[in-house]
Coordinates of C-alpha atoms in Angstrom, one line a residue:
Chain A
M248 CA -16.5 6.6 -26.6
T249 CA -14.8 7.4 -23.5
K250 CA -17.5 10.5 -23.2
E251 CA -20.2 7.7 -23.5
L252 CA -19.0 5.6 -21.0
E253 CA -18.3 8.5 -18.8
H254 CA -22.0 9.6 -18.9
K255 CA -22.9 5.7 -18.2
F256 CA -20.9 5.6 -15.3
I257 CA -21.7 8.8 -13.6
S258 CA -25.5 8.3 -13.8
E259 CA -24.8 4.7 -12.8
F260 CA -22.5 5.8 -9.9
Q261 CA -24.9 8.2 -8.8
K262 CA -28.0 5.9 -8.2
H263 CA -25.8 3.9 -5.8
Q264 CA -23.6 6.2 -4.4
N265 CA -24.8 5.4 -0.8
I266 CA -22.8 2.1 -0.8
I267 CA -19.9 4.6 -1.0
H268 CA -21.5 7.1 1.6
K269 CA -21.5 4.0 3.9
V270 CA -18.6 2.8 3.5
C271 CA -17.0 6.5 4.4
R272 CA -19.3 6.3 7.3
I273 CA -17.5 3.1 8.7
Y274 CA -14.1 4.1 7.8
T275 CA -13.7 7.8 8.7
N276 CA -15.1 9.9 11.5
N277 CA -15.2 13.3 10.4
Q278 CA -16.6 15.3 7.3
E279 CA -13.4 15.9 6.1
A280 CA -11.9 12.3 6.0
H281 CA -14.9 11.5 4.6
N282 CA -15.2 13.4 1.6
D283 CA -11.2 12.7 0.9
L284 CA -12.0 8.8 1.0
F285 CA -15.1 9.2 -1.1
Q286 CA -13.1 11.0 -3.8
E287 CA -10.6 8.0 -3.6
I288 CA -13.1 5.6 -3.8
T289 CA -14.8 7.5 -6.8
I290 CA -11.6 7.4 -8.8
Q291 CA -10.9 3.9 -8.4
L292 CA -14.3 3.2 -9.5
W293 CA -14.2 4.9 -12.5
K294 CA -10.6 3.5 -13.2
A295 CA -12.2 0.4 -12.9
Y296 CA -14.9 0.5 -14.7
P297 CA -14.0 0.0 -18.4
K298 CA -13.4 -3.5 -17.1
F299 CA -17.1 -4.0 -15.6
R300 CA -18.3 -6.7 -17.9
G301 CA -21.9 -6.8 -15.8
D302 CA -21.2 -10.3 -15.2
S303 CA -21.5 -9.6 -11.3
K304 CA -23.9 -6.8 -10.3
L305 CA -22.7 -3.4 -10.0
T306 CA -23.6 -2.8 -6.7
T307 CA -21.3 -5.8 -5.5
W308 CA -18.5 -4.5 -7.5
M309 CA -19.2 -1.3 -5.8
Y310 CA -18.8 -2.6 -2.5
R311 CA -15.6 -4.6 -3.2
I312 CA -13.8 -1.6 -4.7
G313 CA -15.2 0.4 -1.6
L314 CA -13.4 -1.8 1.0
N315 CA -10.7 -2.7 -1.0
T316 CA -9.9 1.2 -1.6
A317 CA -10.7 1.9 2.4
I318 CA -8.8 -0.7 3.7
T319 CA -5.5 -1.2 1.2
L320 CA -5.3 2.0 -1.0
Y321 CA -6.5 4.5 0.4
R322 CA -3.8 6.8 2.3
K323 CA -5.0 9.5 4.6
S324 CA -4.3 13.2 3.5
K325 CA -2.0 14.9 4.9
R326 CA -4.1 18.1 5.0
S327 CA -7.1 16.6 7.0
I328 CA -7.7 19.2 9.8
Q329 CA -9.5 17.4 12.8
T330 CA -12.8 18.3 12.9
Q331 CA -16.1 17.2 14.9
D332 CA -16.9 13.7 15.0
F333 CA -19.7 12.3 13.1
D334 CA -20.7 9.9 16.0
T335 CA -21.6 13.2 18.1
V336 CA -23.0 15.3 15.4
L337 CA -25.4 13.1 13.6
H338 CA -26.7 12.1 17.1
K339 CA -27.3 15.7 18.4
I340 CA -29.0 16.1 15.4
E341 CA -31.6 13.3 15.9
S342 CA -31.8 13.5 19.8
T343 CA -35.3 14.0 20.1
K344 CA -36.4 10.8 18.8
Y345 CA -34.2 8.7 20.7
D346 CA -34.7 8.2 24.3
D347 CA -31.7 9.2 26.3
T348 CA -30.3 5.1 26.8
E349 CA -30.8 4.2 23.2
E350 CA -28.9 7.5 21.9
E351 CA -26.1 6.5 24.5
Q352 CA -26.1 2.8 23.8
L353 CA -25.9 3.9 19.6
K354 CA -23.0 6.5 20.3
L355 CA -20.7 4.3 22.0
M356 CA -21.6 1.2 19.4
Y357 CA -20.4 3.4 16.7
K358 CA -17.6 4.9 18.5
A359 CA -16.5 1.1 19.3
I360 CA -16.5 0.3 15.7
H361 CA -14.5 3.2 14.6
Q362 CA -11.9 1.6 17.3
L363 CA -12.4 -1.6 15.5
S364 CA -9.2 -3.0 13.2
D365 CA -9.8 -2.0 9.1
I366 CA -10.5 -5.7 8.4
D367 CA -12.9 -6.3 11.6
K368 CA -14.8 -2.7 10.3
A369 CA -15.2 -4.5 6.6
L370 CA -16.9 -7.5 8.2
I371 CA -19.5 -5.4 11.0
F372 CA -20.2 -3.3 7.6
L373 CA -21.0 -6.2 5.6
Y374 CA -23.2 -7.8 8.2
L375 CA -24.9 -4.3 9.1
E376 CA -25.7 -4.6 5.1
D377 CA -27.5 -7.7 5.6
K378 CA -24.8 -9.6 3.0
S379 CA -24.3 -13.1 3.4
Y380 CA -21.5 -15.0 4.8
K381 CA -20.3 -16.5 1.2
E382 CA -20.5 -12.7 -0.2
I383 CA -18.7 -11.4 2.9
S384 CA -15.8 -14.4 2.7
D385 CA -15.6 -13.8 -1.2
T386 CA -15.3 -10.0 -0.8
I387 CA -12.6 -10.2 1.9
G388 CA -11.1 -13.3 0.6
I389 CA -11.4 -15.8 3.9
S390 CA -13.2 -18.9 4.7
E391 CA -16.9 -18.9 5.3
V392 CA -16.0 -20.7 8.6
N393 CA -13.3 -17.8 9.4
A394 CA -15.7 -15.3 8.4
R395 CA -18.6 -16.6 11.1
V396 CA -16.0 -16.9 13.6
K397 CA -14.6 -13.6 13.2
M398 CA -18.0 -11.9 13.2
N399 CA -19.3 -13.6 16.3
R400 CA -15.7 -12.4 18.2
I401 CA -16.5 -8.7 17.0
K402 CA -20.1 -9.1 17.9
T403 CA -19.3 -10.2 21.3
R404 CA -17.1 -7.2 22.1
L405 CA -19.6 -4.7 20.9
R406 CA -21.8 -6.2 23.1
T407 CA -19.2 -6.2 25.8
I408 CA -18.4 -2.5 25.5
L409 CA -22.3 -2.0 26.1
N410 CA -22.4 -4.4 28.9
P411 CA -19.1 -4.2 30.5
Chain B
M169 CA -33.9 -5.3 21.9
D170 CA -30.3 -6.7 21.6
E171 CA -27.9 -3.7 20.6
L172 CA -26.9 -5.0 17.6
D173 CA -30.8 -5.0 16.0
L174 CA -30.6 -1.1 17.4
L175 CA -27.5 -0.2 15.8
K176 CA -28.8 -2.3 12.4
K177 CA -32.1 -0.2 12.7
D178 CA -30.3 2.9 13.1
W179 CA -27.8 2.0 10.7
K180 CA -30.8 1.2 7.9
K181 CA -32.6 5.0 9.1
Q182 CA -29.0 6.9 8.5
E183 CA -29.8 5.8 4.8
S184 CA -31.5 9.0 3.9
S185 CA -29.5 11.2 5.4
Y186 CA -26.1 10.7 3.4
P187 CA -25.7 13.7 1.0
K188 CA -26.7 13.2 -2.8
L189 CA -23.8 14.2 -5.3
S190 CA -24.9 15.7 -8.6
Y191 CA -24.0 14.7 -11.7
N192 CA -21.3 17.7 -12.1
E193 CA -19.9 17.0 -8.7
I194 CA -19.0 13.4 -9.5
Y195 CA -17.9 14.7 -12.8
K196 CA -15.4 16.5 -11.4
I197 CA -14.1 13.9 -8.5
I198 CA -13.6 11.5 -11.5
H199 CA -11.3 13.9 -13.4
K200 CA -8.9 14.2 -10.1
K201 CA -5.9 12.4 -9.4
S202 CA -5.9 9.6 -7.4
S203 CA -3.2 9.1 -4.7
S204 CA -3.5 5.4 -3.8
I205 CA -0.5 3.4 -2.5
V206 CA 0.1 1.5 -5.6
K207 CA 0.5 4.6 -7.7
W208 CA 2.6 5.3 -5.1
I209 CA 4.8 2.4 -5.1
F210 CA 5.0 2.3 -8.5
V211 CA 6.9 5.9 -8.7
I212 CA 8.8 4.6 -5.8
C213 CA 9.7 1.2 -7.5
I214 CA 10.3 3.1 -10.9
A215 CA 12.8 5.4 -8.7
E216 CA 14.4 2.6 -7.6
F217 CA 15.4 0.8 -10.5
L218 CA 16.5 4.3 -12.0
F219 CA 18.9 4.7 -8.9
W220 CA 20.5 1.4 -8.9
G221 CA 20.9 1.6 -12.8
F222 CA 22.3 4.7 -13.1
I223 CA 24.4 4.2 -9.7
N224 CA 26.9 2.5 -12.2
L225 CA 27.3 5.6 -14.4
L226 CA 28.2 7.6 -11.4
I227 CA 31.9 5.9 -11.1
P228 CA 35.0 8.1 -12.2
E229 CA 36.5 7.1 -15.4
S230 CA 39.4 7.4 -13.4
F231 CA 38.6 4.1 -11.5
F232 CA 38.5 2.6 -15.1
T233 CA 42.2 2.8 -15.4
I234 CA 43.0 1.1 -12.2
Y235 CA 40.9 -1.6 -13.3
E236 CA 42.7 -1.6 -16.7
K237 CA 46.4 -1.8 -14.2
L238 CA 44.9 -4.3 -12.6
H239 CA 43.6 -6.3 -15.6
V240 CA 40.4 -6.6 -14.3
K241 CA 38.4 -4.6 -16.9
A242 CA 37.5 -7.3 -18.8
F243 CA 36.1 -9.0 -16.2
L244 CA 34.2 -6.0 -15.0
K245 CA 32.5 -5.5 -18.7
I246 CA 31.5 -9.1 -18.4
S247 CA 29.6 -8.9 -15.4
N248 CA 28.3 -5.3 -16.5
I249 CA 26.5 -7.2 -18.9
L250 CA 25.4 -9.6 -17.0
H251 CA 24.2 -7.4 -14.4
Y252 CA 21.9 -5.4 -16.9
A253 CA 20.7 -8.8 -18.2
V254 CA 19.5 -9.6 -14.9
V255 CA 17.9 -5.9 -14.3
V256 CA 15.8 -6.5 -17.4
V257 CA 14.1 -9.8 -16.0
F258 CA 13.9 -7.8 -12.7
I259 CA 11.7 -5.0 -14.5
Y260 CA 10.0 -7.8 -16.4
L261 CA 8.6 -9.4 -12.9
F262 CA 8.0 -5.9 -11.8
Y263 CA 5.7 -5.4 -14.6
K264 CA 4.2 -8.2 -14.5
N265 CA 3.2 -8.5 -10.7
Y266 CA 2.0 -4.5 -11.1
N267 CA -0.3 -5.3 -13.8
S268 CA -1.5 -8.2 -12.1
I269 CA -2.9 -5.8 -9.4
C270 CA -6.7 -5.5 -9.4
V271 CA -9.1 -3.4 -7.4
I272 CA -11.9 -5.7 -8.2
D273 CA -10.2 -8.8 -6.3
S274 CA -11.2 -10.0 -2.9
T275 CA -9.3 -7.9 -0.3
S276 CA -6.9 -10.3 0.8
L277 CA -5.7 -11.1 -2.7
L278 CA -5.4 -7.6 -3.6
M279 CA -2.8 -7.0 -0.5
K280 CA -1.1 -10.4 -1.8
K281 CA -0.2 -9.0 -5.1
I282 CA 0.7 -5.8 -3.6
I283 CA 2.8 -7.0 -1.3
K284 CA 4.5 -9.2 -4.0
T285 CA 5.1 -6.5 -6.5
R286 CA 6.9 -4.5 -3.9
K287 CA 8.9 -7.3 -3.0
T288 CA 10.2 -7.7 -6.5
V289 CA 12.2 -4.4 -6.1
N290 CA 13.4 -5.2 -2.7
Y291 CA 14.9 -8.3 -4.0
Y292 CA 16.3 -6.2 -6.8
V293 CA 17.6 -3.8 -4.0
Y294 CA 19.3 -7.1 -2.3
Y295 CA 20.8 -8.4 -5.4
N296 CA 22.8 -4.9 -6.0
I297 CA 24.1 -5.0 -2.9
I298 CA 24.9 -8.6 -2.9
M299 CA 26.3 -7.9 -6.2
T300 CA 28.4 -4.9 -4.8
V301 CA 29.9 -7.0 -1.9
I302 CA 31.0 -10.2 -4.2
L303 CA 32.7 -8.0 -6.9
S304 CA 34.6 -5.6 -4.1
I305 CA 35.7 -8.8 -2.6
I306 CA 37.0 -10.5 -6.3
V307 CA 38.7 -7.2 -6.9
N308 CA 40.4 -7.0 -3.2
I309 CA 41.6 -11.1 -3.9
I310 CA 42.9 -9.9 -7.3
M311 CA 44.1 -6.5 -5.9
F312 CA 46.0 -8.2 -3.3
S313 CA 47.5 -11.1 -4.8
D314 CA 49.7 -9.1 -6.8
S315 CA 51.6 -6.7 -4.1
T316 CA 53.8 -5.1 -6.8
L317 CA 51.2 -4.2 -8.9
L318 CA 48.8 -2.9 -6.4
N319 CA 51.8 -0.5 -5.0
E320 CA 52.1 0.6 -8.7
V321 CA 48.4 1.2 -8.9
M322 CA 47.6 2.5 -5.4
N323 CA 50.7 4.3 -4.6
P324 CA 51.8 5.8 -7.8
K325 CA 54.3 8.3 -5.9
H326 CA 56.2 5.4 -4.0
L327 CA 55.2 6.4 -0.6
E328 CA 56.8 5.1 2.1
I329 CA 53.9 2.7 3.0
N330 CA 54.0 -0.9 5.3
E331 CA 52.0 -3.0 3.4
T332 CA 50.2 -4.8 6.2
K333 CA 49.2 -1.0 7.6
F334 CA 48.2 0.0 3.9
F335 CA 46.1 -3.8 3.8
Y336 CA 44.4 -2.6 6.7
I337 CA 43.6 0.8 6.2
M338 CA 42.1 -0.5 2.2
L339 CA 39.6 -3.3 4.6
I340 CA 38.8 -0.9 7.1
A341 CA 37.9 1.8 4.5
Q342 CA 35.8 -0.5 2.2
I343 CA 34.1 -2.2 5.5
V344 CA 33.2 1.4 6.8
G345 CA 32.0 2.3 3.1
L346 CA 29.8 -0.3 3.3
L347 CA 28.0 -0.1 6.8
I348 CA 27.4 3.6 5.6
M349 CA 25.5 2.2 2.4
I350 CA 23.4 -0.3 4.4
G351 CA 22.3 1.8 7.2
L352 CA 21.4 4.8 4.6
L353 CA 19.5 1.8 3.1
W354 CA 18.2 0.8 6.2
L355 CA 17.0 4.2 7.2
Y356 CA 15.2 4.7 3.5
Y357 CA 13.4 1.3 4.0
K358 CA 12.1 2.4 7.4
F359 CA 11.0 5.5 6.5
V360 CA 9.2 4.4 2.9
Y361 CA 7.6 0.9 4.8
G362 CA 6.7 3.0 7.8
I363 CA 5.1 5.9 5.1
L364 CA 3.0 3.6 3.0
L365 CA 3.5 0.1 4.1
R366 CA 2.9 0.1 7.6
K367 CA -1.3 0.0 7.5
L368 CA -1.1 -2.2 4.8
N369 CA 1.1 -5.0 6.4
K370 CA -0.7 -4.8 9.6
N371 CA -4.1 -5.6 7.8
Y372 CA -2.6 -8.7 5.6
K373 CA -1.3 -10.3 9.0
E374 CA -4.5 -9.8 10.6
L375 CA -6.1 -11.6 7.8
E376 CA -3.1 -13.9 7.3
T377 CA -3.3 -15.4 11.2
L378 CA -7.0 -15.7 10.7
E379 CA -6.5 -18.1 7.7
V380 CA -3.9 -20.3 9.8

């Protein structure tokens, strides 16, 4: 039974693992921290999997556990050594495709996102994932109105960082 | 183009750049141990229950002969039984709260449940401190209400001691002892909260102020 469940979990998880990578992208900014958080979220997902009844979509459930782990359950491991920031690495690779100003702007954006609070990061992440305010408010546990207000504040903040 | 649209576009473009973990890699991960704060809180809470549960056993036997002479042994026995009844209630509440923690809840509900679980154990520790203080006050009152008996118990060699002086020495010694205990506890909590719960409390406060 466990083996069967394990196989089912791994196959399904493998299909949607990008969701978790994206959560890690928002909450960490180097490879080691990314892997560490990815591992903890995966463990939490697996631990919760026997309770998954399929009454909600598996992906919705992954967003929830992913964010809950990143915001609440995860403790940074002590062994993480500062490696080069993603923000610089990723954009160096693709730099030829961007014009300079766009690349600069994106770099600033990602840097600004990494400076946001954990809750704000969750909101901007769900916004980038095109989630509705209903889903955002359900995931975080705040009212829809407050989710809207907070989101507008974050957007304004990000914009002013780029256009001071 | 708006900066946020630009960001969204780039976000979507990055979709293909994330690593794809193989079946075996994922298999290895799910067999690793979690290091979540819920697990740590559980371990620390159990340690606290055990610590305060066993601290009674550390009281040397000679104390009980003193209590016997003071005729408070029966009183202490009854209070001990009551104490363990309260401990059982605390353990039940802790278990109930801990069990309700569910990673699929919304972020704010999850935080609320973790904080509630942790608070149960905090109340347990407060209860222990308050009980220690109340019990020592009662024992002191009984002791000092009968000076001949007190002298016999505390000064069996009949050394020449001024009674008032003796009273103050006892009082100061107990207050200093209590202050040291509270000081150590304060340090411990600052340490535990500093490491484990600072992030959680900060995030929870942020959500709370949002909902006011």
